[in-house]
Short mmCIF file of C-alpha atoms in Angstrom, two decimals:
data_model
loop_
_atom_site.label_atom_id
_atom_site.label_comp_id
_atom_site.label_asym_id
_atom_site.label_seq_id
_atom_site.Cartn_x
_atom_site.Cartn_y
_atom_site.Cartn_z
CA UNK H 646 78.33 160.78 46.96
CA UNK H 647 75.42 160.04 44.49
CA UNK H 648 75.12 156.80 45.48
CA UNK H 649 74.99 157.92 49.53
CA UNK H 650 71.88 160.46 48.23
CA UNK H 651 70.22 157.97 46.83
CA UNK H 652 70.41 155.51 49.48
CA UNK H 653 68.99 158.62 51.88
CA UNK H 654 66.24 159.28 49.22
CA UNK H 655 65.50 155.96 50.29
CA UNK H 656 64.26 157.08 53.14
CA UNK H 657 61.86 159.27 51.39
CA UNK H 658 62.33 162.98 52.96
CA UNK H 659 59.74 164.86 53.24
CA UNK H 660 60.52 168.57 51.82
CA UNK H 661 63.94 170.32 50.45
CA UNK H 662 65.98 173.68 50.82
CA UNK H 663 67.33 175.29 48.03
CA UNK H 664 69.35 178.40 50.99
CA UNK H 665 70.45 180.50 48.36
CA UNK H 666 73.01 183.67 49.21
CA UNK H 667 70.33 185.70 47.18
CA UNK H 668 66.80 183.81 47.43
CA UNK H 669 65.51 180.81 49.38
CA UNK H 670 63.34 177.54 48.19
CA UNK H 671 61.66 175.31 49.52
CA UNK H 672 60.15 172.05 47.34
CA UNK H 673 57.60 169.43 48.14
CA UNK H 674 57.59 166.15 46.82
CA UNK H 675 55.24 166.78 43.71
CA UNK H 676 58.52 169.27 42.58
CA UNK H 677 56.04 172.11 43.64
CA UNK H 678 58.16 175.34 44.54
CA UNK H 679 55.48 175.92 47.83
CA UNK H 680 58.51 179.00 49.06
CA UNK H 681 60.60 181.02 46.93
CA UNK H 682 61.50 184.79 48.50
CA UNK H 683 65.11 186.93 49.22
CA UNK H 684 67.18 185.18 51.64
CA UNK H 685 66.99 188.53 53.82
CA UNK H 686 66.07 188.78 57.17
CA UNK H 687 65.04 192.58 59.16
CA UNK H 688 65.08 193.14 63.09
CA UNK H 689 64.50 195.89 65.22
CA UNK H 690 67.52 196.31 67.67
CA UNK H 691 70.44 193.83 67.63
CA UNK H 692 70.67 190.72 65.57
CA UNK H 693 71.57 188.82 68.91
CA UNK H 694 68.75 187.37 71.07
CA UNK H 695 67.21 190.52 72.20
CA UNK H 696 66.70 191.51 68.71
CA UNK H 697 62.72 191.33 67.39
CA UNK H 698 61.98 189.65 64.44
CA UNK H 699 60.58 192.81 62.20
CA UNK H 700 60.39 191.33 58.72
CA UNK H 701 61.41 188.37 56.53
CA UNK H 702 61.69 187.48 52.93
CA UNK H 703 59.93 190.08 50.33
CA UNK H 704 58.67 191.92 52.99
CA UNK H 705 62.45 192.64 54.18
CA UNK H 706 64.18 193.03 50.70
CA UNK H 707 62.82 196.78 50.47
CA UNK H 708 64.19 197.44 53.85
CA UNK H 709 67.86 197.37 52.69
CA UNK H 710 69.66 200.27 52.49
CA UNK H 711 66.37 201.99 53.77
CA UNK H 712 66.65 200.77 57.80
CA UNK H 713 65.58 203.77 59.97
CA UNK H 714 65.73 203.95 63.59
CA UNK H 715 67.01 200.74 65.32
CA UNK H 716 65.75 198.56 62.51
CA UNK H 717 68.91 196.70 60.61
CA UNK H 718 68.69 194.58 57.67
CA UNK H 719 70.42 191.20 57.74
CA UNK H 720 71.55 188.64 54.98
CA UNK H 721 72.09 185.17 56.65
CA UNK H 722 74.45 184.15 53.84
CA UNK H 723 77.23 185.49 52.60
CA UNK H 724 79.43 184.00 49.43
CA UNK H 725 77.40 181.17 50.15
CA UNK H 726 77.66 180.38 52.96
CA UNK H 727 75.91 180.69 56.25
CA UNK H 728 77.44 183.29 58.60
CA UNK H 729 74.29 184.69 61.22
CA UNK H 730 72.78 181.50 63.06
CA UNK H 731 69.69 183.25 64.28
CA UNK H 732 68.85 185.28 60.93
CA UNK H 733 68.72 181.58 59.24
CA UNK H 734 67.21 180.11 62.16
CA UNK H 735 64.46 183.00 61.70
CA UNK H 736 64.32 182.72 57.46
CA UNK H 737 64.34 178.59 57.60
CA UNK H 738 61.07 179.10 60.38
CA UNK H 739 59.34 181.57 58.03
CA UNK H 740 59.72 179.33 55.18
CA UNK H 741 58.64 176.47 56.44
CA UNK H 742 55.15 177.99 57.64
CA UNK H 743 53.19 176.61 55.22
CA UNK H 744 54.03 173.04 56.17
CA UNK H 745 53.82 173.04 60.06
CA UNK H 746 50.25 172.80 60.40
CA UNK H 747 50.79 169.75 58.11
CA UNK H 748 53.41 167.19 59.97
CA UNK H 749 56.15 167.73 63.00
CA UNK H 750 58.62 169.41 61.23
CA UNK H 751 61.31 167.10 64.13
CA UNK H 752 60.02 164.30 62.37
CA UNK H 753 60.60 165.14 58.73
CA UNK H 754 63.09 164.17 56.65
CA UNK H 755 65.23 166.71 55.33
CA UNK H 756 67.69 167.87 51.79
CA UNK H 757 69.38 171.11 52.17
CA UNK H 758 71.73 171.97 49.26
CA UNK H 759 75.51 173.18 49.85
CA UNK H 760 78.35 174.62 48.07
CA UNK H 761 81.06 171.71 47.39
CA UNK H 762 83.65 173.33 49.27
CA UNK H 763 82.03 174.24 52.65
CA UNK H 764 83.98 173.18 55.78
CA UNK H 765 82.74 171.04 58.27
CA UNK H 766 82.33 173.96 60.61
CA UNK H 767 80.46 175.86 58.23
CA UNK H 768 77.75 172.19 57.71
CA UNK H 769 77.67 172.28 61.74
CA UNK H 770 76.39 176.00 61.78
CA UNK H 771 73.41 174.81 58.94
CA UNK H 772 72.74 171.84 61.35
CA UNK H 773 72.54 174.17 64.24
CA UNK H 774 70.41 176.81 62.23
CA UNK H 775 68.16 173.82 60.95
CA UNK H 776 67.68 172.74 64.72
CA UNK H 777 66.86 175.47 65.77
CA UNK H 778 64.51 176.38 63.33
CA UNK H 779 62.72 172.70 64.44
CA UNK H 780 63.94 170.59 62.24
CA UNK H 781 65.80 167.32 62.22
CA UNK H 782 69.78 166.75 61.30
CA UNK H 783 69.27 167.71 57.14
CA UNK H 784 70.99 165.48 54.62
CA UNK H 785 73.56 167.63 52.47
CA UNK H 786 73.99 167.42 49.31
CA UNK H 787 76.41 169.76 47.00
CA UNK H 788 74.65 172.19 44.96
CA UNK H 789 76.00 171.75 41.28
CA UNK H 790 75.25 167.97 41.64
CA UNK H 791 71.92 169.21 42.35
CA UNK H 792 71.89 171.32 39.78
CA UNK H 793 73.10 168.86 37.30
CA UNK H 794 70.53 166.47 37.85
CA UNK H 795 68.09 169.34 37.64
CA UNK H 796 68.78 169.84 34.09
CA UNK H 797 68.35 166.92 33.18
CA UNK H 798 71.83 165.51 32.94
CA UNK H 799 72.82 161.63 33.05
CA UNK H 800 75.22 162.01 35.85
CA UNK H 801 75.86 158.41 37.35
CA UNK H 802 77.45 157.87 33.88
CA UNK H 803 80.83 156.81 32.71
CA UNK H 804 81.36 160.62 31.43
CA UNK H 805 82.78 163.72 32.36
CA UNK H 806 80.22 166.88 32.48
CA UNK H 807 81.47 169.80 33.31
CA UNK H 808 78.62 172.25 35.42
CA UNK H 809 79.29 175.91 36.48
CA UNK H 810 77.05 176.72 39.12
CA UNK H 811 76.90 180.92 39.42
CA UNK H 812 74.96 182.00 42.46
CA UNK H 813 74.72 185.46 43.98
CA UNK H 814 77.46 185.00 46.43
CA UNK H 815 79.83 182.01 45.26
CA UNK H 816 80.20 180.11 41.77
CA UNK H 817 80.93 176.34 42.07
CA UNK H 818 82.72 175.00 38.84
CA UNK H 819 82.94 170.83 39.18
CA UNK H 820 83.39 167.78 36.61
CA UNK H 821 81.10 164.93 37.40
CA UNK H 822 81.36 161.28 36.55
CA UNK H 823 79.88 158.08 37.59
CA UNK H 824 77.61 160.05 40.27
CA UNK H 825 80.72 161.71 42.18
CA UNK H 826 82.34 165.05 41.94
CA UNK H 827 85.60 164.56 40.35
CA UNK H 828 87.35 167.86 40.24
CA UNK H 829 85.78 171.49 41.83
CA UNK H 830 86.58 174.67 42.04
CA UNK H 831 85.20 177.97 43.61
CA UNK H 832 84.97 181.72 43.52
CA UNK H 833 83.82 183.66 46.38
CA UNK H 834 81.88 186.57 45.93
CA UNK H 835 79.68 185.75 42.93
CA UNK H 836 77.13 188.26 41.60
CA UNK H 837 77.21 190.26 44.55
CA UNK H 838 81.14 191.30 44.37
CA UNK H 839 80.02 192.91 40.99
CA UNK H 840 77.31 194.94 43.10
CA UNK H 841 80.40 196.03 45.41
CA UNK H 842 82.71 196.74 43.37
CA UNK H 843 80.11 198.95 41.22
CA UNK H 844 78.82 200.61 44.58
CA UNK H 845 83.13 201.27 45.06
CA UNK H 846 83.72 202.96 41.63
CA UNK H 847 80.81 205.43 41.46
CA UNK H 848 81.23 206.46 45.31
CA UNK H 849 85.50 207.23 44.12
CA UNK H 850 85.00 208.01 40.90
CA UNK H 851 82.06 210.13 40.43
CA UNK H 852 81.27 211.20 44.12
CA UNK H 853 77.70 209.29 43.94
CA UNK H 854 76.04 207.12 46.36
CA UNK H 855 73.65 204.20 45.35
CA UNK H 856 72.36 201.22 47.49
CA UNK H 857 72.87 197.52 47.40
CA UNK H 858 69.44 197.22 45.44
CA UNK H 859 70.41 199.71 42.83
CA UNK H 860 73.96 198.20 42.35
CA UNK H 861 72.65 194.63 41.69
CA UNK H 862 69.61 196.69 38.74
CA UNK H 863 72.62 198.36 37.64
CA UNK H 864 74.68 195.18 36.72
CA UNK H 865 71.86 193.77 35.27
CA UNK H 866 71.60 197.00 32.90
CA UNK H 867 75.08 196.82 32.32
CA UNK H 868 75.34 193.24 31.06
CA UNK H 869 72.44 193.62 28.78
CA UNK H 870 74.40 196.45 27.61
CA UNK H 871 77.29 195.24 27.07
CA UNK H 872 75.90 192.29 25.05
CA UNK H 873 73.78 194.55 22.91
CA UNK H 874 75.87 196.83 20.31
CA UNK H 875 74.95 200.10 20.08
CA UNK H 876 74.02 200.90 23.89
CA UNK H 877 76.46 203.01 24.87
CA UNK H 878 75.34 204.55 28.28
CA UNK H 879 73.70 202.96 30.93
CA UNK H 880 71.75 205.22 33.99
CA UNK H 881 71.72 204.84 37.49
CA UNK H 882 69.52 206.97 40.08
CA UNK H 883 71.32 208.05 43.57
CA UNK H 884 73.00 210.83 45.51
CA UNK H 885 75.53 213.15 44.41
CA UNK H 886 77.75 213.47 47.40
CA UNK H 887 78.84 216.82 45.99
CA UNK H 888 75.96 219.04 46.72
CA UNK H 889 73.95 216.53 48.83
CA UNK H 890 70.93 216.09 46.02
CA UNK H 891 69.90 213.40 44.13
CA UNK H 892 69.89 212.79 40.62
CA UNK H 893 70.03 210.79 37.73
CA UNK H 894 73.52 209.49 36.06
CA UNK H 895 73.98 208.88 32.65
CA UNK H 896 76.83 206.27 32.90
CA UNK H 897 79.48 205.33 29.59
CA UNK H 898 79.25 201.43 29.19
CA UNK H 899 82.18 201.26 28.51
CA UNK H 900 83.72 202.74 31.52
CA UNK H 901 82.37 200.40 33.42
CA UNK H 902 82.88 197.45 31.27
CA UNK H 903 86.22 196.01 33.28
CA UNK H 904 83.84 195.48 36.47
CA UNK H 905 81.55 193.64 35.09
CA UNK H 906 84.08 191.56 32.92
CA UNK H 907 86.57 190.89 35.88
CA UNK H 908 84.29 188.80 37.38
CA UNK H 909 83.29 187.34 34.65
CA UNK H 910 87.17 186.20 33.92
CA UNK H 911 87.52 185.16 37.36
CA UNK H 912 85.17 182.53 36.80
CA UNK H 913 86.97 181.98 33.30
CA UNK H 914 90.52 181.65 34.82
CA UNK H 915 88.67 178.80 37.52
CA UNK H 916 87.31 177.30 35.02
CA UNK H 917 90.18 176.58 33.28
CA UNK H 918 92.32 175.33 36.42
CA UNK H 919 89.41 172.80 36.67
CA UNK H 920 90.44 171.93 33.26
CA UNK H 921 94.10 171.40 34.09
CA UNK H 922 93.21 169.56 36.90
CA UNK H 923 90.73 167.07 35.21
CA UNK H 924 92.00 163.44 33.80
CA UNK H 925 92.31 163.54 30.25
CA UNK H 926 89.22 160.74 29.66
CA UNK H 927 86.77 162.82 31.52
CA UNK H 928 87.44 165.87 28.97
CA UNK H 929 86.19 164.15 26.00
CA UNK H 930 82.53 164.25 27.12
CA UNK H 931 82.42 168.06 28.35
CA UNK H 932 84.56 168.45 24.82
CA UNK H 933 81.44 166.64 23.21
CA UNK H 934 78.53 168.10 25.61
CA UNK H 935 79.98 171.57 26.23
CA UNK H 936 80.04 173.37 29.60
CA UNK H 937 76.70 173.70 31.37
CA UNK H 938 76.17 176.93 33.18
CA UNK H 939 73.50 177.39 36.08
CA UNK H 940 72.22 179.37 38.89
CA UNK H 941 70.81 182.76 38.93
CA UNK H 942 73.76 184.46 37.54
CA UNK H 943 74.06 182.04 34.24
CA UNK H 944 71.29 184.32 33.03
CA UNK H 945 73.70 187.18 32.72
CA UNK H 946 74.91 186.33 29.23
CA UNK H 947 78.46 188.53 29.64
CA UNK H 948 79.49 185.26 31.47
CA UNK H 949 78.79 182.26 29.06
CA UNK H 950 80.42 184.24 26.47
CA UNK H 951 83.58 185.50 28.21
CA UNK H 952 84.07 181.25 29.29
CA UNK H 953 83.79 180.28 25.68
CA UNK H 954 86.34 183.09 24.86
CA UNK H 955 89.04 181.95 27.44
CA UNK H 956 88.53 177.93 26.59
CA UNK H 957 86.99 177.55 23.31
CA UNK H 958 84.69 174.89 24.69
CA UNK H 959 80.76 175.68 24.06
CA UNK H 960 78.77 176.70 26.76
CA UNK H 961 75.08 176.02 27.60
CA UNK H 962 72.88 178.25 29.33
CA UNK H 963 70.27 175.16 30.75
CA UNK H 964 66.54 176.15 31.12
CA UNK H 965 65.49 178.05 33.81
CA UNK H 966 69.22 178.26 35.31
CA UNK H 967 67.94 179.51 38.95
CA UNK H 968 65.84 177.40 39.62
CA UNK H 969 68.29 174.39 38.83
CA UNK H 970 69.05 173.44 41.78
CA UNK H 971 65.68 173.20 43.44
CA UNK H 972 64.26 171.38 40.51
CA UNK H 973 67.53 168.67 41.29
CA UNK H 974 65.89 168.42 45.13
CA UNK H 975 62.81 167.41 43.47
CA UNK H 976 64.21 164.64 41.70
CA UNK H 977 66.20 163.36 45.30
CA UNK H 978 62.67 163.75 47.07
CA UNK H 979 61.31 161.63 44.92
#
């Protein structure tokens, strides 16, 4: 696989796509993040072609939850992977703005990143999106590899390295040796099945509404919590479906604790079934080097620790975790 990007790079390609479940990057050769906004997408009427385009990006991240009249908010990806054509189509065209006045975008070479377990269906529907968006047939490349060699990591070695990729809406767990993907794993769901399943308990157990937006501040809140003794409440504004009014909720940490950490042992439990999976030489180096953790949701510290509880291997948190992936585009661009 590493050798087949290489031998593409070859071919020098122009720009790259980090299409994130949560935010969307594009990078220029120079490693120069020239896009970076939420991976969200607002029309006014139906999604379909007789929808308008109403907002993208930043502009449509407020929107959700918020949508009044026939306006409706749209993510293009969900657990990673791409599920509305034209919302990508429309993202993928606003991104690439500030390079079409540059070259033919039909002409340019292309690296789009993708989880490692994404059918071949699922690769048609980016090629489709990408298409139609002006763009030539992308080259594909699997996001922890990315994301490996965007922290720096030797992978075309004769070594097993173990990366945990945790993105908003899947978490790719691989080893890597001698530039291919030996063993991977995945969980579904990612940082925003925590933003569910807190949006779930407060609406059952307490009666009170929040949004998608508030859910994901919320978890964030929580985790720092969680990690730092001596918070015991967390609070959360919304509606109290009781009388109709909002309010402000002064929520016990740990109540909501077993959220929070079931997803966090979910990617624990892969983990290890990676482990059981992997040939004994590999697990010498990731015994040596320790797990690497990136993506978005590596920053939430609740996870590191709760993988180093359930294997006793040490876990690294690598530099700038989110934006390991699009620094590993860089490096094929170049």
């Amino acid at each position: 696989m590493f050798e087949e990007a290489l031998s593409w790079a070859k071919k020098k390609p122009d720009f790259a796509i980090d299409l994130g479940t949560a935010n969307t990057l594009v990078v220029d050769k120079a490693g120069g993040v020239i896009f970076e906004q939420p991976s969200v997408c607002c029309f006014d009427g139906s999604v379909g072609p007789d929808g308008k385009l109403f907002a993208v990006g930043a502009d449509a991240q407020p929107m959700i939850g918020r949508e009044v009249n026939r306006l409706r908010t749209v993510r293009p990806l969900r657990n990673g992977v791409l599920v509305d054509v034209r919302a990508t189509c429309e993202l993928l065209k606003f991104a690439l703005k500030p390079l079409t006045p540059k070259r033919r975008l039909r002409a340019s070479r292309v690296v789009i990143g993708v989880p490692t377990d994404a059918t071949q269906a699922e690769r048609r529907a980016l090629g489709r999106a990408a298409h139609d968006a002006g763009l030539a047939e992308p080259m594909r490349l699997a996001d922890p590899m990315l994301a490996a060699i965007g922290s720096g990591l030797d992978v075309a070695e004769a070594r097993g390295r173990m990366i945990v990729d945790c993105g908003a809406g899947l978490t790719d767990i691989v080893v890597i040796s001698l530039g291919g993907i030996c063993i991977s794993r995945s969980v579904r769901g990612g940082g925003d099945a925590v933003d569910a399943a807190l949006v779930h308990h407060l609406h059952l157990r307490k009666q009170f509404n929040i949004g998608q937006s508030t859910a994901e501040a919320l978890k964030i809140a929580l985790s720092e919590a969680l990690m730092s003794p001596g918070r015991s409440y967390v609070e959360v504004k919304g509606l109290d479906m009781r009388n109709g009014l909002p309010r402000v909720l002064a929520l016990d940490v740990e109540e909501l604790r077993p959220i929070v950490e079931r997803h966090a042992d979910e990617i624990a439990s892969a983990v290890r079934g990676a482990f059981a999976a992997t040939q004994p030489d590999l697990v010498s180096g990731i015994l040596d080097d320790g797990i690497s953790l990136t993506g978005g949701a590596a920053m939430t510290a609740l996870v590191a620790e709760r993988i180093q509880r359930s294997t006793g291997i040490s876990v690294r948190v690598m530099d700038a975790p989110q934006r390991a992936v699009a620094r590993g585009l860089a490096v094929m661009l170049n």
